[in-house]
PDB file of C-alpha atoms in Angstrom:
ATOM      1  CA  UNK A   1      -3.291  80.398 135.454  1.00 52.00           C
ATOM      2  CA  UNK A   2      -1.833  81.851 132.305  1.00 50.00           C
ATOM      3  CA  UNK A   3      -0.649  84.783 134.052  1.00 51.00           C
ATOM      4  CA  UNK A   4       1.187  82.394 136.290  1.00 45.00           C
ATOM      5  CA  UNK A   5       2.504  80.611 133.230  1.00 48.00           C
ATOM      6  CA  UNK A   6       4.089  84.321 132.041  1.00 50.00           C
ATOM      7  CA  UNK A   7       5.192  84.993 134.986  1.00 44.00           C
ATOM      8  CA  UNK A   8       7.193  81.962 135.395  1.00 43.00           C
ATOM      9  CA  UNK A   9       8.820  82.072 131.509  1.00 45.00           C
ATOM     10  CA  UNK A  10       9.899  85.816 132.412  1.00 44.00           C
ATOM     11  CA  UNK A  11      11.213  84.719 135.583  1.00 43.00           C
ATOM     12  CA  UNK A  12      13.301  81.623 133.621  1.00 46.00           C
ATOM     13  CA  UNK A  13      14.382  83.782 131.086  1.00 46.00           C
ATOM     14  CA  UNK A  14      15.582  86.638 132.922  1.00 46.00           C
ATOM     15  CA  UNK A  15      17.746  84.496 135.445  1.00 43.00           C
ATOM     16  CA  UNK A  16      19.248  82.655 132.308  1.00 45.00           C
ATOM     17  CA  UNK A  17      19.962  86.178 130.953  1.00 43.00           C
ATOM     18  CA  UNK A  18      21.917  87.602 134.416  1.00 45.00           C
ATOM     19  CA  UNK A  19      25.122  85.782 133.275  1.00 53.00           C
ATOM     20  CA  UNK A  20      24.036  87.288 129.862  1.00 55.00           C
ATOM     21  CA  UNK A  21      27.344  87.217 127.098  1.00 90.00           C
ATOM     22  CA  UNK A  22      26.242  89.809 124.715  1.00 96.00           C
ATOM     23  CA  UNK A  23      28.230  93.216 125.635  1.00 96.00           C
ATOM     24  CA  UNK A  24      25.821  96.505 123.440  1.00 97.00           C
ATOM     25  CA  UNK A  25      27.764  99.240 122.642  1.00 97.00           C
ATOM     26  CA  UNK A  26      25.329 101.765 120.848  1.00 97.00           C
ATOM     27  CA  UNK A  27      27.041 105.130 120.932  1.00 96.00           C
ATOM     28  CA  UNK A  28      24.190 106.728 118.687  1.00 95.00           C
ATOM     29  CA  UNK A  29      21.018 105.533 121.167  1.00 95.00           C
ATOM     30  CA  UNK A  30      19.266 103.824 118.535  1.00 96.00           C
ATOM     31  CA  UNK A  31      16.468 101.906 119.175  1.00 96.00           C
ATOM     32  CA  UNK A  32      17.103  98.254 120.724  1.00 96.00           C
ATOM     33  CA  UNK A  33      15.530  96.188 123.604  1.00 96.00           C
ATOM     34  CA  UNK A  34      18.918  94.384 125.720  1.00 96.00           C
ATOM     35  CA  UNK A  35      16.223  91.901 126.832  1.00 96.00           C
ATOM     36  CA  UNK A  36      15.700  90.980 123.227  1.00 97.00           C
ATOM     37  CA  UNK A  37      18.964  91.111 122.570  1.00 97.00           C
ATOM     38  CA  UNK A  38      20.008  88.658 124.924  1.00 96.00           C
ATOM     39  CA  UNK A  39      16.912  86.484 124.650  1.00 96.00           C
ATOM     40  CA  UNK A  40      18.350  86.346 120.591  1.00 97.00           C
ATOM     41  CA  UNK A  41      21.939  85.684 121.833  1.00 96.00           C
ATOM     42  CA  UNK A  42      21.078  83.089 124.466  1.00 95.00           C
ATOM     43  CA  UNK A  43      18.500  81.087 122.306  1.00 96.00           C
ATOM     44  CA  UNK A  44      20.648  80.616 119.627  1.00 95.00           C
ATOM     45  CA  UNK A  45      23.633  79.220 121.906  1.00 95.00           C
ATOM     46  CA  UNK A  46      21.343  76.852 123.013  1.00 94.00           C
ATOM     47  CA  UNK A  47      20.262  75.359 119.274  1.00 96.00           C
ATOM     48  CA  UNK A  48      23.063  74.855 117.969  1.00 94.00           C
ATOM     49  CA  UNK A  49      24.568  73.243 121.132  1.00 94.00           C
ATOM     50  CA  UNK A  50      22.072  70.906 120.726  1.00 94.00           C
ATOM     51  CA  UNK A  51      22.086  70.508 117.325  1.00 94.00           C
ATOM     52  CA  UNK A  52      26.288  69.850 117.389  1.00 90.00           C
ATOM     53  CA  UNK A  53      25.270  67.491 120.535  1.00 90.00           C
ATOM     54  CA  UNK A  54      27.642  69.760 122.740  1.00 89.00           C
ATOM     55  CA  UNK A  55      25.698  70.396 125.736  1.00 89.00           C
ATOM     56  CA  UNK A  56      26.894  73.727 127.454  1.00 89.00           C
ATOM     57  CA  UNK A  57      30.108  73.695 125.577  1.00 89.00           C
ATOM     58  CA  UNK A  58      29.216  77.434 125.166  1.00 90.00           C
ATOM     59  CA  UNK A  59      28.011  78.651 128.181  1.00 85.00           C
ATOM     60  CA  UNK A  60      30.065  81.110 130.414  1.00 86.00           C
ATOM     61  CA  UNK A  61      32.880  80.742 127.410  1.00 90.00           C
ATOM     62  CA  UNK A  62      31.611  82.374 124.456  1.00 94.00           C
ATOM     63  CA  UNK A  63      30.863  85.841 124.148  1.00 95.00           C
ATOM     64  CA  UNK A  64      29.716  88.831 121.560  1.00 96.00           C
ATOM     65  CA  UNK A  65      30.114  92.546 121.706  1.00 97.00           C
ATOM     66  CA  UNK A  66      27.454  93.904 119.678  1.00 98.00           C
ATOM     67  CA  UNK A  67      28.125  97.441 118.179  1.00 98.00           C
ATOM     68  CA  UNK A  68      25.118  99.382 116.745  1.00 98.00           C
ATOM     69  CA  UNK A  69      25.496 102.589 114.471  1.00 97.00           C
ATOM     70  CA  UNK A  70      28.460 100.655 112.122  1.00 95.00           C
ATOM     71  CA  UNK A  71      28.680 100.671 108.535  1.00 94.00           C
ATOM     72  CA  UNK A  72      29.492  98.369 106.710  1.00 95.00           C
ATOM     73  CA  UNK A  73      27.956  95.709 108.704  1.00 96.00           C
ATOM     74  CA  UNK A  74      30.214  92.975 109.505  1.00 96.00           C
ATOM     75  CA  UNK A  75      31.478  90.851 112.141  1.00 95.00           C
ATOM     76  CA  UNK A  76      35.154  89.814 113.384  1.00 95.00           C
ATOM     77  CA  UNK A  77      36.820  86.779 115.122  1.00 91.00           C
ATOM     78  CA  UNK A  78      38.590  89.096 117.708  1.00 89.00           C
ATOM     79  CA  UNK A  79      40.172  85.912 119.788  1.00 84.00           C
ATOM     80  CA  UNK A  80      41.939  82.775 118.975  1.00 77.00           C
ATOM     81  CA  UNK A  81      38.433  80.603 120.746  1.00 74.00           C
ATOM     82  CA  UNK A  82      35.875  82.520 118.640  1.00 79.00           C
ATOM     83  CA  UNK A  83      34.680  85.311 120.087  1.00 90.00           C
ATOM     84  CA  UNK A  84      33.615  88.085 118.225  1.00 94.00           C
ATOM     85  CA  UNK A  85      31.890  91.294 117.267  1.00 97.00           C
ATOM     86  CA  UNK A  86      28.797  91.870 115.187  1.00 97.00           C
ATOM     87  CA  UNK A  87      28.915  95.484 113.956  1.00 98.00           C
ATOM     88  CA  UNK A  88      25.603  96.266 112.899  1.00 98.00           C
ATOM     89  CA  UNK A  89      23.754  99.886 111.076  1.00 97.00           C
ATOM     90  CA  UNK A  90      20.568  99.085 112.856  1.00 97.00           C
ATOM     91  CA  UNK A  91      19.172  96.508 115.451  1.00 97.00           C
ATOM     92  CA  UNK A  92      17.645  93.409 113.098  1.00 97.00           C
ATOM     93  CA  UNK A  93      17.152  89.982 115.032  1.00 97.00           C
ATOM     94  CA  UNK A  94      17.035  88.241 111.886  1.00 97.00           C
ATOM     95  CA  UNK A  95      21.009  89.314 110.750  1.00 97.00           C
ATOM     96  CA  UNK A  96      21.728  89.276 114.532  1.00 98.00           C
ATOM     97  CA  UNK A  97      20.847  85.518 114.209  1.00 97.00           C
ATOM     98  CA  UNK A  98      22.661  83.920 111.754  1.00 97.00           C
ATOM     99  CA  UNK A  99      25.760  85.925 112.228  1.00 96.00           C
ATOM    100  CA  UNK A 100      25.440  84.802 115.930  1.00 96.00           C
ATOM    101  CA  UNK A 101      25.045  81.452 115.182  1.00 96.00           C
ATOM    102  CA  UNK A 102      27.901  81.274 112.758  1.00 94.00           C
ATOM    103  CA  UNK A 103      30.163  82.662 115.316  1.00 94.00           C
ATOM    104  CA  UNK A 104      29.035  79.990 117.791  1.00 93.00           C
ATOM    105  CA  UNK A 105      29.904  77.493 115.335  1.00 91.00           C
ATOM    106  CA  UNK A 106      33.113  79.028 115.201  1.00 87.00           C
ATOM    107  CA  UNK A 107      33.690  78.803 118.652  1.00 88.00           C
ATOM    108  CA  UNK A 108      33.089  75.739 119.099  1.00 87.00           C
ATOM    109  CA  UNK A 109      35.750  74.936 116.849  1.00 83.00           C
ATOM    110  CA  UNK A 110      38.669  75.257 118.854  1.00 79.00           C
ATOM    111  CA  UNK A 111      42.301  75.319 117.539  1.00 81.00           C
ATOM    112  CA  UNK A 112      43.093  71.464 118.529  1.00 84.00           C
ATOM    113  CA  UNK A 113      39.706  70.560 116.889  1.00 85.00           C
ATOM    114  CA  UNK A 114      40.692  72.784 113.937  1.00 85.00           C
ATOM    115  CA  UNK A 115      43.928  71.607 113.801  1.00 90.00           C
ATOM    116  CA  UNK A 116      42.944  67.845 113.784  1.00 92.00           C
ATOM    117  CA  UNK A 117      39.920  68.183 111.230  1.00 91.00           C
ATOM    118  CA  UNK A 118      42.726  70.139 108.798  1.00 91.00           C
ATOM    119  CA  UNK A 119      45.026  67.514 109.250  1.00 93.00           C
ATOM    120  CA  UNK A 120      41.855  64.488 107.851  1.00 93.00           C
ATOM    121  CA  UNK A 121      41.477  67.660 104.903  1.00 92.00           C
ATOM    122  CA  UNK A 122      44.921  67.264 103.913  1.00 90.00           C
ATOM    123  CA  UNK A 123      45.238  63.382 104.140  1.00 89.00           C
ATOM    124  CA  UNK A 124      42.059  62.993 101.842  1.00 90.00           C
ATOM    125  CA  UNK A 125      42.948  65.417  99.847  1.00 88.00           C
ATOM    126  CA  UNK A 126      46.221  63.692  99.318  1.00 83.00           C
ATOM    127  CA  UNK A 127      44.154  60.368  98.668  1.00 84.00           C
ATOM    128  CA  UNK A 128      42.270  61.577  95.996  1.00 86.00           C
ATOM    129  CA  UNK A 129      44.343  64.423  94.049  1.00 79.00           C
ATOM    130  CA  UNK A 130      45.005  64.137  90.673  1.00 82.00           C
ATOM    131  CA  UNK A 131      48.909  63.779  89.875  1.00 75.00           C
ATOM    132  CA  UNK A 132      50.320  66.045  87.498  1.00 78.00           C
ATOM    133  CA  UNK A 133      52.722  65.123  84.716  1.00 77.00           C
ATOM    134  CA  UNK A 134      55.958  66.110  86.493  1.00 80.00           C
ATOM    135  CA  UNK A 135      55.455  63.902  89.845  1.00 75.00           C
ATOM    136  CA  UNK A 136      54.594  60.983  87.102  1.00 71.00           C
ATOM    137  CA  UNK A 137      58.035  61.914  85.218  1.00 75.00           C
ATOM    138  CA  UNK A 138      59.847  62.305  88.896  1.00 75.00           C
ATOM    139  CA  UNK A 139      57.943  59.052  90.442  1.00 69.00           C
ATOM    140  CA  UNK A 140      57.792  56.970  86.897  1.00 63.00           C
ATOM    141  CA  UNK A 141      54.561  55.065  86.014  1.00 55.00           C
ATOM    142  CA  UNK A 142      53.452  52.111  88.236  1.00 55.00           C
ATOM    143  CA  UNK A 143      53.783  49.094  86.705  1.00 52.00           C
ATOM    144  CA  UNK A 144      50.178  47.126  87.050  1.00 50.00           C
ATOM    145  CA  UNK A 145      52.596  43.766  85.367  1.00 48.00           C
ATOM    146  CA  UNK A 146      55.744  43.016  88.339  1.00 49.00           C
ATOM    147  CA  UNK A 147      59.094  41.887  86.306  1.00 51.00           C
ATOM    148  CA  UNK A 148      59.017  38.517  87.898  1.00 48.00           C
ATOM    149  CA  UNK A 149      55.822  37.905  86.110  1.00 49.00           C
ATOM    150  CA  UNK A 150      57.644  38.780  82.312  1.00 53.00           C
ATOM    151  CA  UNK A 151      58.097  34.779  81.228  1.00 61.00           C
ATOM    152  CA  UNK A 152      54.316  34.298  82.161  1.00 58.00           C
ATOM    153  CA  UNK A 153      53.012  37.434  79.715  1.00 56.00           C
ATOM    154  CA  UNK A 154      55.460  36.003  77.150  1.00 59.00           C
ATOM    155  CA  UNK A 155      54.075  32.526  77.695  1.00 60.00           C
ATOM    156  CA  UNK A 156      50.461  33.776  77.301  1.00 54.00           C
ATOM    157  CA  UNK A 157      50.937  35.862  74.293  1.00 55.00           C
ATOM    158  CA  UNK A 158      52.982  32.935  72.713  1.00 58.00           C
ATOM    159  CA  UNK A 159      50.670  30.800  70.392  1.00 55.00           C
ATOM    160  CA  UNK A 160      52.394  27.533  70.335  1.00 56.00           C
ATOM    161  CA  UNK A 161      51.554  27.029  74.050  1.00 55.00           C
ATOM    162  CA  UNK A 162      48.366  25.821  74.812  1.00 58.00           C
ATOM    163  CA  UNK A 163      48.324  26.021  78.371  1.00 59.00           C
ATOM    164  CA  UNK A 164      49.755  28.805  80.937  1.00 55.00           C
ATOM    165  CA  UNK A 165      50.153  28.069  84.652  1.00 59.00           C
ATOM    166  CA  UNK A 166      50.260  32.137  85.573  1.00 58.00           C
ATOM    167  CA  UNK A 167      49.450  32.952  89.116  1.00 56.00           C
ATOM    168  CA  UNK A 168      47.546  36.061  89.504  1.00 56.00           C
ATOM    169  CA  UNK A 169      49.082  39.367  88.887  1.00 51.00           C
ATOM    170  CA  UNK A 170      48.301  41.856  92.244  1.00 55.00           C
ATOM    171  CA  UNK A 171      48.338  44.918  90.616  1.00 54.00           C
ATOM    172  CA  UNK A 172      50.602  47.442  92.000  1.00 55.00           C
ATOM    173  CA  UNK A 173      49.935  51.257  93.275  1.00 53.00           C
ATOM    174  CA  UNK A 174      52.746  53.954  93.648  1.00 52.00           C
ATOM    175  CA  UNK A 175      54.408  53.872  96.932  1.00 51.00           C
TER     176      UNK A 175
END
C-alpha cells in the first residue's frame, strides 16, 4: 500500500513537472537534480498563489532560467511581466527558494497592477506629506477663523457684551 502511495505522488509530480518553467543552464556540470529543481520551482508557484489568493495566475506564464557556475549570485527581471534569471555559484534549494518566490511575486505584479497601486502611493503620500515653508509662503496659511465671522471674534473678546450669538466656526483646510 505505501508503495502504491509513492508511486502515485511520483506519478502526480512528474506530470505537473512536463510543462515544467524552469530552463538549467549549467555549462560547468555541477552537481544538480532537474527533478528537484523543478519540484522547488513548481512548489513555490503554487504557495504563494495561494497565499496572494490568485489561483493559477502563474501557471504556463511565468518562467525562470536558472544559470549554475555564476558569480556573484544574483537574479534579473529580464521581461516587462517578471520573468527572470537566478544566477547561482552552486545548486542550494534554500537561495533557489526565496529568490524564486520573490520573482513570482514580481510577476504577479503586472504593469497595470503596478501602475494603479503607484498611483494610491502617490495620492497618500500627497495626503499625508509634510509642507515645506515655501508652498506655505506660495499657498499662504489657512485661515481656521473665515472673514465673515470677524464681528463675532470681536464681539466675544469684547467685555461689555455679555452675550454672543456666534454660529460655529467650520474650520477651514487648504484647497
Amino acid at each position: 500500500m505505501l508503495v502504491l502511495h509513492r508511486t502515485t505522488a511520483l506519478l502526480l509530480l512528474g506530470s505537473s513537472l512536463v510543462g515544467a518553467q524552469v530552463v538549467i543552464e549549467n555549462p560547468k556540470h555541477l552537481e544538480v537534480s532537474e527533478q528537484q529543481v523543478q519540484a522547488v520551482f513548481l512548489t513555490t508557484v503554487r504557495v504563494v498563489e495561494k497565499e496572494f489568493h490568485s489561483q493559477s495566475a502563474l501557471e504556463n506564464t511565468f518562467r525562470l532560467r536558472l544559470v549554475l557556475g555564476e558569480k556573484p549570485e544574483r537574479f534579473t527581471i529580464d521581461d516587462p511581466s517578471g520573468n527572470g534569471t537566478v544566477y547561482m555559484e552552486r545548486w542550494s534549494e534554500g537561495k533557489f527558494a526565496v529568490t524564486a518566490m520573490r520573482l513570482s511575486i514580481q510577476h504577479l505584479l503586472v504593469p497595470e497592477r503596478q501602475k494603479r497601486m503607484l498611483e494610491e502611493i502617490a495620492r497618500r503620500t500627497h495626503e499625508i506629506a509634510p509642507v515645506t515653508a515655501s508652498q506655505l509662503r506660495e499657498e499662504g496659511v489657512p485661515s481656521v477663523i473665515p472673514e465673515s465671522h470677524d464681528n463675532c471674534v470681536r464681539t466675544m473678546t469684547n467685555a461689555a457684551v455679555h452675550s454672543v450669538n456666534c454660529r460655529p466656526v467650520p474650520i477651514m483646510g487648504r484647497p
